[in-house]
C-alpha cells in the first residue's frame, strides 16, 4: 500500500529530476557551441567579416590579438618574464528576441 504522501514525493522527485536534466542538457549544448567557436584575429578584416555575417552578428567567436596595458603591465612575483593586464571594460551584447506568447522582448 502506497500512501498519497509517498506518491507526492515520488512525483515531485521525478519532476525535479526531469527539470534538472533538461537544464543540464541545455547548458551542455551551449558549452559545446562555445568550444567549437572559431578563433578570429583582431585585425583590419574583422569589421568586414562582422558586417558580412547574417544579422551583422557572430554568435560565438574567440578573438585573439595583442593586448596593450593602459599604464604598466603586471609582472608575476612567482614566474619570471610572465606579465599580464587587468581587463577594465567588458561589453556584453544581448540579442533581443520577441516572445509572441508572452508579448515581451
PDB file of N, CA and C in Angstrom:
ATOM      1  N   UNK A   1       0.828  -1.197   0.000  1.00  0.00           N
ATOM      2  CA  UNK A   1       0.000   0.000   0.000  1.00  0.00           C
ATOM      3  C   UNK A   1       0.878   1.268   0.000  1.00  0.00           C
ATOM      4  N   UNK A   2       0.678   2.106  -1.006  1.00  0.00           N
ATOM      5  CA  UNK A   2       1.433   3.350  -1.136  1.00  0.00           C
ATOM      6  C   UNK A   2       0.532   4.498  -0.680  1.00  0.00           C
ATOM      7  N   UNK A   3       1.057   5.309   0.192  1.00  0.00           N
ATOM      8  CA  UNK A   3       0.278   6.430   0.717  1.00  0.00           C
ATOM      9  C   UNK A   3       0.328   7.606  -0.264  1.00  0.00           C
ATOM     10  N   UNK A   4      -0.642   8.513  -0.179  1.00  0.00           N
ATOM     11  CA  UNK A   4      -0.620   9.689  -1.063  1.00  0.00           C
ATOM     12  C   UNK A   4       0.627  10.560  -0.855  1.00  0.00           C
ATOM     13  N   UNK A   5       1.140  10.609   0.337  1.00  0.00           N
ATOM     14  CA  UNK A   5       2.360  11.376   0.598  1.00  0.00           C
ATOM     15  C   UNK A   5       3.556  10.807  -0.142  1.00  0.00           C
ATOM     16  N   UNK A   6       3.652   9.481  -0.179  1.00  0.00           N
ATOM     17  CA  UNK A   6       4.738   8.841  -0.910  1.00  0.00           C
ATOM     18  C   UNK A   6       4.610   9.099  -2.409  1.00  0.00           C
ATOM     19  N   UNK A   7       3.380   9.044  -2.927  1.00  0.00           N
ATOM     20  CA  UNK A   7       3.166   9.341  -4.339  1.00  0.00           C
ATOM     21  C   UNK A   7       3.534  10.789  -4.655  1.00  0.00           C
ATOM     22  N   UNK A   8       3.206  11.704  -3.765  1.00  0.00           N
ATOM     23  CA  UNK A   8       3.552  13.102  -3.959  1.00  0.00           C
ATOM     24  C   UNK A   8       5.068  13.287  -3.971  1.00  0.00           C
ATOM     25  N   UNK A   9       5.757  12.636  -3.045  1.00  0.00           N
ATOM     26  CA  UNK A   9       7.220  12.728  -3.009  1.00  0.00           C
ATOM     27  C   UNK A   9       7.846  12.127  -4.267  1.00  0.00           C
ATOM     28  N   UNK A  10       7.335  10.980  -4.702  1.00  0.00           N
ATOM     29  CA  UNK A  10       7.858  10.336  -5.903  1.00  0.00           C
ATOM     30  C   UNK A  10       7.628  11.217  -7.133  1.00  0.00           C
ATOM     31  N   UNK A  11       6.425  11.764  -7.266  1.00  0.00           N
ATOM     32  CA  UNK A  11       6.112  12.614  -8.407  1.00  0.00           C
ATOM     33  C   UNK A  11       6.959  13.881  -8.434  1.00  0.00           C
ATOM     34  N   UNK A  12       7.112  14.511  -7.276  1.00  0.00           N
ATOM     35  CA  UNK A  12       7.918  15.735  -7.247  1.00  0.00           C
ATOM     36  C   UNK A  12       9.384  15.423  -7.497  1.00  0.00           C
ATOM     37  N   UNK A  13       9.858  14.284  -7.014  1.00  0.00           N
ATOM     38  CA  UNK A  13      11.243  13.887  -7.260  1.00  0.00           C
ATOM     39  C   UNK A  13      11.474  13.658  -8.748  1.00  0.00           C
ATOM     40  N   UNK A  14      10.556  12.993  -9.415  1.00  0.00           N
ATOM     41  CA  UNK A  14      10.680  12.767 -10.855  1.00  0.00           C
ATOM     42  C   UNK A  14      10.596  14.081 -11.626  1.00  0.00           C
ATOM     43  N   UNK A  15       9.707  14.973 -11.209  1.00  0.00           N
ATOM     44  CA  UNK A  15       9.571  16.261 -11.896  1.00  0.00           C
ATOM     45  C   UNK A  15      10.850  17.080 -11.751  1.00  0.00           C
ATOM     46  N   UNK A  16      11.409  17.150 -10.551  1.00  0.00           N
ATOM     47  CA  UNK A  16      12.649  17.897 -10.357  1.00  0.00           C
ATOM     48  C   UNK A  16      13.809  17.263 -11.113  1.00  0.00           C
ATOM     49  N   UNK A  17      13.869  15.935 -11.129  1.00  0.00           N
ATOM     50  CA  UNK A  17      14.931  15.261 -11.869  1.00  0.00           C
ATOM     51  C   UNK A  17      14.835  15.580 -13.357  1.00  0.00           C
ATOM     52  N   UNK A  18      13.641  15.558 -13.902  1.00  0.00           N
ATOM     53  CA  UNK A  18      13.454  15.897 -15.308  1.00  0.00           C
ATOM     54  C   UNK A  18      13.817  17.337 -15.602  1.00  0.00           C
ATOM     55  N   UNK A  19      13.440  18.246 -14.718  1.00  0.00           N
ATOM     56  CA  UNK A  19      13.758  19.653 -14.900  1.00  0.00           C
ATOM     57  C   UNK A  19      15.261  19.882 -14.858  1.00  0.00           C
ATOM     58  N   UNK A  20      15.946  19.290 -13.898  1.00  0.00           N
ATOM     59  CA  UNK A  20      17.388  19.478 -13.788  1.00  0.00           C
ATOM     60  C   UNK A  20      18.133  18.827 -14.948  1.00  0.00           C
ATOM     61  N   UNK A  21      17.650  17.694 -15.437  1.00  0.00           N
ATOM     62  CA  UNK A  21      18.282  17.057 -16.589  1.00  0.00           C
ATOM     63  C   UNK A  21      18.109  17.925 -17.834  1.00  0.00           C
ATOM     64  N   UNK A  22      16.921  18.507 -18.005  1.00  0.00           N
ATOM     65  CA  UNK A  22      16.673  19.410 -19.134  1.00  0.00           C
ATOM     66  C   UNK A  22      17.620  20.599 -19.068  1.00  0.00           C
ATOM     67  N   UNK A  23      17.783  21.205 -17.903  1.00  0.00           N
ATOM     68  CA  UNK A  23      18.674  22.350 -17.747  1.00  0.00           C
ATOM     69  C   UNK A  23      20.123  21.947 -18.012  1.00  0.00           C
ATOM     70  N   UNK A  24      20.520  20.761 -17.552  1.00  0.00           N
ATOM     71  CA  UNK A  24      21.874  20.267 -17.787  1.00  0.00           C
ATOM     72  C   UNK A  24      22.146  20.098 -19.277  1.00  0.00           C
ATOM     73  N   UNK A  25      21.223  19.469 -19.992  1.00  0.00           N
ATOM     74  CA  UNK A  25      21.416  19.241 -21.428  1.00  0.00           C
ATOM     75  C   UNK A  25      21.472  20.560 -22.191  1.00  0.00           C
ATOM     76  N   UNK A  26      20.655  21.511 -21.805  1.00  0.00           N
ATOM     77  CA  UNK A  26      20.648  22.817 -22.461  1.00  0.00           C
ATOM     78  C   UNK A  26      21.988  23.531 -22.276  1.00  0.00           C
ATOM     79  N   UNK A  27      22.513  23.520 -21.071  1.00  0.00           N
ATOM     80  CA  UNK A  27      23.807  24.156 -20.811  1.00  0.00           C
ATOM     81  C   UNK A  27      24.937  23.382 -21.481  1.00  0.00           C
ATOM     82  N   UNK A  28      24.826  22.068 -21.584  1.00  0.00           N
ATOM     83  CA  UNK A  28      25.856  21.273 -22.248  1.00  0.00           C
ATOM     84  C   UNK A  28      25.937  21.624 -23.728  1.00  0.00           C
ATOM     85  N   UNK A  29      24.787  21.906 -24.367  1.00  0.00           N
ATOM     86  CA  UNK A  29      24.798  22.324 -25.768  1.00  0.00           C
ATOM     87  C   UNK A  29      25.474  23.684 -25.934  1.00  0.00           C
ATOM     88  N   UNK A  30      25.234  24.589 -24.993  1.00  0.00           N
ATOM     89  CA  UNK A  30      25.873  25.910 -25.060  1.00  0.00           C
ATOM     90  C   UNK A  30      27.380  25.768 -24.912  1.00  0.00           C
ATOM     91  N   UNK A  31      27.830  24.936 -23.984  1.00  0.00           N
ATOM     92  CA  UNK A  31      29.261  24.719 -23.784  1.00  0.00           C
ATOM     93  C   UNK A  31      29.887  24.108 -25.032  1.00  0.00           C
ATOM     94  N   UNK A  32      29.194  23.180 -25.670  1.00  0.00           N
ATOM     95  CA  UNK A  32      29.717  22.567 -26.897  1.00  0.00           C
ATOM     96  C   UNK A  32      29.848  23.608 -28.006  1.00  0.00           C
ATOM     97  N   UNK A  33      28.873  24.513 -28.116  1.00  0.00           N
ATOM     98  CA  UNK A  33      28.962  25.567 -29.139  1.00  0.00           C
ATOM     99  C   UNK A  33      30.117  26.514 -28.856  1.00  0.00           C
ATOM    100  N   UNK A  34      30.354  26.820 -27.600  1.00  0.00           N
ATOM    101  CA  UNK A  34      31.460  27.709 -27.255  1.00  0.00           C
ATOM    102  C   UNK A  34      32.796  27.037 -27.552  1.00  0.00           C
ATOM    103  N   UNK A  35      32.916  25.749 -27.272  1.00  0.00           N
ATOM    104  CA  UNK A  35      34.161  25.046 -27.536  1.00  0.00           C
ATOM    105  C   UNK A  35      34.439  24.919 -29.031  1.00  0.00           C
ATOM    106  N   UNK A  36      33.389  24.898 -29.844  1.00  0.00           N
ATOM    107  CA  UNK A  36      33.555  24.810 -31.299  1.00  0.00           C
ATOM    108  C   UNK A  36      33.678  26.187 -31.948  1.00  0.00           C
ATOM    109  N   UNK A  37      33.728  27.239 -31.160  1.00  0.00           N
ATOM    110  CA  UNK A  37      33.748  28.603 -31.697  1.00  0.00           C
ATOM    111  C   UNK A  37      34.996  28.823 -32.536  1.00  0.00           C
ATOM    112  N   UNK A  38      34.828  29.490 -33.671  1.00  0.00           N
ATOM    113  CA  UNK A  38      36.004  29.784 -34.496  1.00  0.00           C
ATOM    114  C   UNK A  38      36.875  30.842 -33.834  1.00  0.00           C
ATOM    115  N   UNK A  39      38.179  30.733 -34.042  1.00  0.00           N
ATOM    116  CA  UNK A  39      39.130  31.688 -33.480  1.00  0.00           C
ATOM    117  C   UNK A  39      39.475  32.708 -34.549  1.00  0.00           C
ATOM    118  N   UNK A  40      39.223  33.971 -34.251  1.00  0.00           N
ATOM    119  CA  UNK A  40      39.479  35.057 -35.193  1.00  0.00           C
ATOM    120  C   UNK A  40      40.554  35.978 -34.637  1.00  0.00           C
ATOM    121  N   UNK A  41      41.332  36.545 -35.518  1.00  0.00           N
ATOM    122  CA  UNK A  41      42.361  37.509 -35.136  1.00  0.00           C
ATOM    123  C   UNK A  41      41.773  38.913 -35.173  1.00  0.00           C
ATOM    124  N   UNK A  42      42.191  39.755 -34.251  1.00  0.00           N
ATOM    125  CA  UNK A  42      41.781  41.158 -34.266  1.00  0.00           C
ATOM    126  C   UNK A  42      42.685  41.874 -35.265  1.00  0.00           C
ATOM    127  N   UNK A  43      42.127  42.173 -36.428  1.00  0.00           N
ATOM    128  CA  UNK A  43      42.890  42.866 -37.467  1.00  0.00           C
ATOM    129  C   UNK A  43      41.925  43.695 -38.311  1.00  0.00           C
ATOM    130  N   UNK A  44      42.389  44.167 -39.443  1.00  0.00           N
ATOM    131  CA  UNK A  44      41.574  45.031 -40.300  1.00  0.00           C
ATOM    132  C   UNK A  44      40.439  44.281 -40.981  1.00  0.00           C
ATOM    133  N   UNK A  45      40.511  42.960 -41.079  1.00  0.00           N
ATOM    134  CA  UNK A  45      39.476  42.174 -41.752  1.00  0.00           C
ATOM    135  C   UNK A  45      38.267  41.889 -40.860  1.00  0.00           C
ATOM    136  N   UNK A  46      38.389  42.114 -39.562  1.00  0.00           N
ATOM    137  CA  UNK A  46      37.307  41.766 -38.636  1.00  0.00           C
ATOM    138  C   UNK A  46      36.032  42.575 -38.873  1.00  0.00           C
ATOM    139  N   UNK A  47      36.074  43.899 -39.058  1.00  0.00           N
ATOM    140  CA  UNK A  47      34.813  44.626 -39.319  1.00  0.00           C
ATOM    141  C   UNK A  47      34.104  44.155 -40.592  1.00  0.00           C
ATOM    142  N   UNK A  48      34.859  43.825 -41.623  1.00  0.00           N
ATOM    143  CA  UNK A  48      34.240  43.340 -42.859  1.00  0.00           C
ATOM    144  C   UNK A  48      33.596  41.976 -42.639  1.00  0.00           C
ATOM    145  N   UNK A  49      34.221  41.144 -41.835  1.00  0.00           N
ATOM    146  CA  UNK A  49      33.669  39.821 -41.543  1.00  0.00           C
ATOM    147  C   UNK A  49      32.376  39.931 -40.755  1.00  0.00           C
ATOM    148  N   UNK A  50      32.335  40.844 -39.787  1.00  0.00           N
ATOM    149  CA  UNK A  50      31.121  41.026 -38.983  1.00  0.00           C
ATOM    150  C   UNK A  50      29.996  41.598 -39.834  1.00  0.00           C
ATOM    151  N   UNK A  51      30.298  42.566 -40.673  1.00  0.00           N
ATOM    152  CA  UNK A  51      29.242  43.162 -41.497  1.00  0.00           C
ATOM    153  C   UNK A  51      28.726  42.182 -42.548  1.00  0.00           C
ATOM    154  N   UNK A  52      29.531  41.215 -42.956  1.00  0.00           N
ATOM    155  CA  UNK A  52      29.089  40.222 -43.938  1.00  0.00           C
ATOM    156  C   UNK A  52      28.292  39.088 -43.307  1.00  0.00           C
ATOM    157  N   UNK A  53      28.343  38.961 -41.986  1.00  0.00           N
ATOM    158  CA  UNK A  53      27.637  37.868 -41.299  1.00  0.00           C
ATOM    159  C   UNK A  53      26.134  38.141 -41.284  1.00  0.00           C
ATOM    160  N   UNK A  54      25.372  37.078 -41.132  1.00  0.00           N
ATOM    161  CA  UNK A  54      23.915  37.191 -41.092  1.00  0.00           C
ATOM    162  C   UNK A  54      23.486  37.956 -39.840  1.00  0.00           C
ATOM    163  N   UNK A  55      22.727  39.004 -40.030  1.00  0.00           N
ATOM    164  CA  UNK A  55      22.282  39.818 -38.913  1.00  0.00           C
ATOM    165  C   UNK A  55      23.383  40.680 -38.317  1.00  0.00           C
ATOM    166  N   UNK A  56      24.511  40.779 -39.016  1.00  0.00           N
ATOM    167  CA  UNK A  56      25.682  41.536 -38.543  1.00  0.00           C
ATOM    168  C   UNK A  56      26.062  41.132 -37.125  1.00  0.00           C
ATOM    169  N   UNK A  57      26.004  39.828 -36.872  1.00  0.00           N
ATOM    170  CA  UNK A  57      26.302  39.308 -35.538  1.00  0.00           C
ATOM    171  C   UNK A  57      26.979  37.946 -35.677  1.00  0.00           C
ATOM    172  N   UNK A  58      28.069  37.750 -34.961  1.00  0.00           N
ATOM    173  CA  UNK A  58      28.738  36.450 -34.912  1.00  0.00           C
ATOM    174  C   UNK A  58      28.368  35.809 -33.579  1.00  0.00           C
ATOM    175  N   UNK A  59      27.676  34.666 -33.582  1.00  0.00           N
ATOM    176  CA  UNK A  59      27.144  34.109 -32.336  1.00  0.00           C
ATOM    177  C   UNK A  59      28.211  33.778 -31.290  1.00  0.00           C
ATOM    178  N   UNK A  60      29.154  32.934 -31.610  1.00  0.00           N
ATOM    179  CA  UNK A  60      30.220  32.581 -30.674  1.00  0.00           C
ATOM    180  C   UNK A  60      31.544  32.599 -31.428  1.00  0.00           C
ATOM    181  N   UNK A  61      32.445  33.483 -31.037  1.00  0.00           N
ATOM    182  CA  UNK A  61      33.782  33.518 -31.604  1.00  0.00           C
ATOM    183  C   UNK A  61      34.773  33.780 -30.481  1.00  0.00           C
ATOM    184  N   UNK A  62      35.992  33.348 -30.715  1.00  0.00           N
ATOM    185  CA  UNK A  62      37.086  33.644 -29.790  1.00  0.00           C
ATOM    186  C   UNK A  62      38.008  34.621 -30.498  1.00  0.00           C
ATOM    187  N   UNK A  63      38.171  35.799 -29.912  1.00  0.00           N
ATOM    188  CA  UNK A  63      39.030  36.812 -30.511  1.00  0.00           C
ATOM    189  C   UNK A  63      40.428  36.699 -29.936  1.00  0.00           C
ATOM    190  N   UNK A  64      41.407  36.682 -30.816  1.00  0.00           N
ATOM    191  CA  UNK A  64      42.800  36.608 -30.400  1.00  0.00           C
ATOM    192  C   UNK A  64      43.518  37.836 -30.934  1.00  0.00           C
ATOM    193  N   UNK A  65      44.358  38.417 -30.104  1.00  0.00           N
ATOM    194  CA  UNK A  65      45.106  39.577 -30.544  1.00  0.00           C
ATOM    195  C   UNK A  65      46.024  40.071 -29.440  1.00  0.00           C
ATOM    196  N   UNK A  66      46.713  41.130 -29.733  1.00  0.00           N
ATOM    197  CA  UNK A  66      47.663  41.703 -28.785  1.00  0.00           C
ATOM    198  C   UNK A  66      46.930  42.680 -27.883  1.00  0.00           C
ATOM    199  N   UNK A  67      47.175  42.579 -26.591  1.00  0.00           N
ATOM    200  CA  UNK A  67      46.580  43.462 -25.609  1.00  0.00           C
ATOM    201  C   UNK A  67      47.665  44.395 -25.098  1.00  0.00           C
ATOM    202  N   UNK A  68      47.379  45.678 -25.106  1.00  0.00           N
ATOM    203  CA  UNK A  68      48.323  46.661 -24.585  1.00  0.00           C
ATOM    204  C   UNK A  68      47.816  47.182 -23.247  1.00  0.00           C
ATOM    205  N   UNK A  69      48.684  47.297 -22.244  1.00  0.00           N
ATOM    206  CA  UNK A  69      48.242  47.799 -20.939  1.00  0.00           C
ATOM    207  C   UNK A  69      47.967  49.298 -20.995  1.00  0.00           C
ATOM    208  N   UNK A  70      47.029  49.754 -20.168  1.00  0.00           N
ATOM    209  CA  UNK A  70      46.708  51.177 -20.123  1.00  0.00           C
ATOM    210  C   UNK A  70      47.851  51.958 -19.473  1.00  0.00           C
ATOM    211  N   UNK A  71      48.466  51.408 -18.424  1.00  0.00           N
ATOM    212  CA  UNK A  71      49.577  52.089 -17.757  1.00  0.00           C
ATOM    213  C   UNK A  71      50.816  51.203 -17.799  1.00  0.00           C
ATOM    214  N   UNK A  72      50.904  50.288 -16.891  1.00  0.00           N
ATOM    215  CA  UNK A  72      52.054  49.379 -16.859  1.00  0.00           C
ATOM    216  C   UNK A  72      51.541  47.949 -16.714  1.00  0.00           C
ATOM    217  N   UNK A  73      52.228  47.026 -17.344  1.00  0.00           N
ATOM    218  CA  UNK A  73      51.832  45.626 -17.250  1.00  0.00           C
ATOM    219  C   UNK A  73      52.164  45.087 -15.863  1.00  0.00           C
ATOM    220  N   UNK A  74      51.340  44.145 -15.391  1.00  0.00           N
ATOM    221  CA  UNK A  74      51.588  43.499 -14.108  1.00  0.00           C
ATOM    222  C   UNK A  74      52.602  42.382 -14.304  1.00  0.00           C
ATOM    223  N   UNK A  75      53.573  42.297 -13.429  1.00  0.00           N
ATOM    224  CA  UNK A  75      54.566  41.217 -13.514  1.00  0.00           C
ATOM    225  C   UNK A  75      54.344  40.238 -12.383  1.00  0.00           C
ATOM    226  N   UNK A  76      54.586  38.993 -12.656  1.00  0.00           N
ATOM    227  CA  UNK A  76      54.384  37.936 -11.672  1.00  0.00           C
ATOM    228  C   UNK A  76      55.556  37.881 -10.697  1.00  0.00           C
ATOM    229  N   UNK A  77      55.240  37.679  -9.428  1.00  0.00           N
ATOM    230  CA  UNK A  77      56.268  37.514  -8.411  1.00  0.00           C
ATOM    231  C   UNK A  77      56.800  36.081  -8.387  1.00  0.00           C
ATOM    232  N   UNK A  78      56.051  35.151  -8.989  1.00  0.00           N
ATOM    233  CA  UNK A  78      56.390  33.739  -8.901  1.00  0.00           C
ATOM    234  C   UNK A  78      57.028  33.182 -10.172  1.00  0.00           C
ATOM    235  N   UNK A  79      56.774  33.808 -11.321  1.00  0.00           N
ATOM    236  CA  UNK A  79      57.323  33.336 -12.589  1.00  0.00           C
ATOM    237  C   UNK A  79      57.986  34.504 -13.305  1.00  0.00           C
ATOM    238  N   UNK A  80      59.269  34.392 -13.548  1.00  0.00           N
ATOM    239  CA  UNK A  80      59.983  35.470 -14.224  1.00  0.00           C
ATOM    240  C   UNK A  80      59.542  35.573 -15.677  1.00  0.00           C
ATOM    241  N   UNK A  81      59.400  36.793 -16.155  1.00  0.00           N
ATOM    242  CA  UNK A  81      59.042  37.017 -17.547  1.00  0.00           C
ATOM    243  C   UNK A  81      57.561  36.900 -17.842  1.00  0.00           C
ATOM    244  N   UNK A  82      56.741  36.577 -16.849  1.00  0.00           N
ATOM    245  CA  UNK A  82      55.299  36.447 -17.060  1.00  0.00           C
ATOM    246  C   UNK A  82      54.632  37.771 -16.719  1.00  0.00           C
ATOM    247  N   UNK A  83      53.912  38.328 -17.681  1.00  0.00           N
ATOM    248  CA  UNK A  83      53.236  39.603 -17.481  1.00  0.00           C
ATOM    249  C   UNK A  83      51.766  39.450 -17.819  1.00  0.00           C
ATOM    250  N   UNK A  84      50.960  40.347 -17.274  1.00  0.00           N
ATOM    251  CA  UNK A  84      49.533  40.304 -17.536  1.00  0.00           C
ATOM    252  C   UNK A  84      48.917  41.677 -17.406  1.00  0.00           C
ATOM    253  N   UNK A  85      47.674  41.791 -17.805  1.00  0.00           N
ATOM    254  CA  UNK A  85      46.921  43.031 -17.692  1.00  0.00           C
ATOM    255  C   UNK A  85      45.570  42.716 -17.065  1.00  0.00           C
ATOM    256  N   UNK A  86      44.923  43.744 -16.528  1.00  0.00           N
ATOM    257  CA  UNK A  86      43.590  43.604 -15.955  1.00  0.00           C
ATOM    258  C   UNK A  86      42.594  44.195 -16.934  1.00  0.00           C
ATOM    259  N   UNK A  87      41.560  43.450 -17.215  1.00  0.00           N
ATOM    260  CA  UNK A  87      40.534  43.923 -18.133  1.00  0.00           C
ATOM    261  C   UNK A  87      39.645  44.916 -17.393  1.00  0.00           C
ATOM    262  N   UNK A  88      39.520  46.131 -17.916  1.00  0.00           N
ATOM    263  CA  UNK A  88      38.757  47.170 -17.245  1.00  0.00           C
ATOM    264  C   UNK A  88      37.345  47.287 -17.790  1.00  0.00           C
ATOM    265  N   UNK A  89      37.117  46.918 -19.027  1.00  0.00           N
ATOM    266  CA  UNK A  89      35.811  47.102 -19.641  1.00  0.00           C
ATOM    267  C   UNK A  89      35.369  45.792 -20.261  1.00  0.00           C
ATOM    268  N   UNK A  90      34.170  45.387 -19.939  1.00  0.00           N
ATOM    269  CA  UNK A  90      33.592  44.178 -20.510  1.00  0.00           C
ATOM    270  C   UNK A  90      32.275  44.557 -21.142  1.00  0.00           C
ATOM    271  N   UNK A  91      32.146  44.327 -22.420  1.00  0.00           N
ATOM    272  CA  UNK A  91      30.937  44.663 -23.156  1.00  0.00           C
ATOM    273  C   UNK A  91      30.209  43.377 -23.494  1.00  0.00           C
ATOM    274  N   UNK A  92      28.977  43.271 -23.016  1.00  0.00           N
ATOM    275  CA  UNK A  92      28.155  42.112 -23.339  1.00  0.00           C
ATOM    276  C   UNK A  92      26.997  42.583 -24.196  1.00  0.00           C
ATOM    277  N   UNK A  93      26.835  41.945 -25.333  1.00  0.00           N
ATOM    278  CA  UNK A  93      25.748  42.287 -26.234  1.00  0.00           C
ATOM    279  C   UNK A  93      24.715  41.172 -26.180  1.00  0.00           C
ATOM    280  N   UNK A  94      23.513  41.525 -25.813  1.00  0.00           N
ATOM    281  CA  UNK A  94      22.432  40.548 -25.733  1.00  0.00           C
ATOM    282  C   UNK A  94      21.449  40.834 -26.861  1.00  0.00           C
ATOM    283  N   UNK A  95      21.131  39.819 -27.595  1.00  0.00           N
ATOM    284  CA  UNK A  95      20.154  39.981 -28.667  1.00  0.00           C
ATOM    285  C   UNK A  95      18.758  39.861 -28.080  1.00  0.00           C
ATOM    286  N   UNK A  96      17.902  40.772 -28.477  1.00  0.00           N
ATOM    287  CA  UNK A  96      16.520  40.731 -28.026  1.00  0.00           C
ATOM    288  C   UNK A  96      15.697  39.945 -29.035  1.00  0.00           C
ATOM    289  N   UNK A  97      14.913  39.026 -28.526  1.00  0.00           N
ATOM    290  CA  UNK A  97      14.054  38.209 -29.380  1.00  0.00           C
ATOM    291  C   UNK A  97      12.624  38.379 -28.881  1.00  0.00           C
ATOM    292  N   UNK A  98      11.722  38.673 -29.775  1.00  0.00           N
ATOM    293  CA  UNK A  98      10.332  38.889 -29.421  1.00  0.00           C
ATOM    294  C   UNK A  98       9.678  37.560 -29.078  1.00  0.00           C
ATOM    295  N   UNK A  99       9.061  37.496 -27.906  1.00  0.00           N
ATOM    296  CA  UNK A  99       8.320  36.325 -27.479  1.00  0.00           C
ATOM    297  C   UNK A  99       6.846  36.625 -27.715  1.00  0.00           C
ATOM    298  N   UNK A 100       6.270  36.037 -28.755  1.00  0.00           N
ATOM    299  CA  UNK A 100       4.882  36.353 -29.098  1.00  0.00           C
ATOM    300  C   UNK A 100       3.902  35.802 -28.077  1.00  0.00           C
ATOM    301  N   UNK A 101       4.264  34.739 -27.371  1.00  0.00           N
ATOM    302  CA  UNK A 101       3.376  34.167 -26.371  1.00  0.00           C
ATOM    303  C   UNK A 101       3.263  35.095 -25.154  1.00  0.00           C
ATOM    304  N   UNK A 102       4.392  35.582 -24.671  1.00  0.00           N
ATOM    305  CA  UNK A 102       4.386  36.473 -23.510  1.00  0.00           C
ATOM    306  C   UNK A 102       4.267  37.942 -23.927  1.00  0.00           C
ATOM    307  N   UNK A 103       4.361  38.204 -25.223  1.00  0.00           N
ATOM    308  CA  UNK A 103       4.320  39.564 -25.776  1.00  0.00           C
ATOM    309  C   UNK A 103       5.331  40.475 -25.095  1.00  0.00           C
ATOM    310  N   UNK A 104       6.572  40.008 -25.096  1.00  0.00           N
ATOM    311  CA  UNK A 104       7.655  40.799 -24.499  1.00  0.00           C
ATOM    312  C   UNK A 104       8.942  40.498 -25.260  1.00  0.00           C
ATOM    313  N   UNK A 105       9.930  41.313 -25.034  1.00  0.00           N
ATOM    314  CA  UNK A 105      11.247  41.136 -25.628  1.00  0.00           C
ATOM    315  C   UNK A 105      12.082  40.274 -24.737  1.00  0.00           C
TER     316      UNK A 105
END
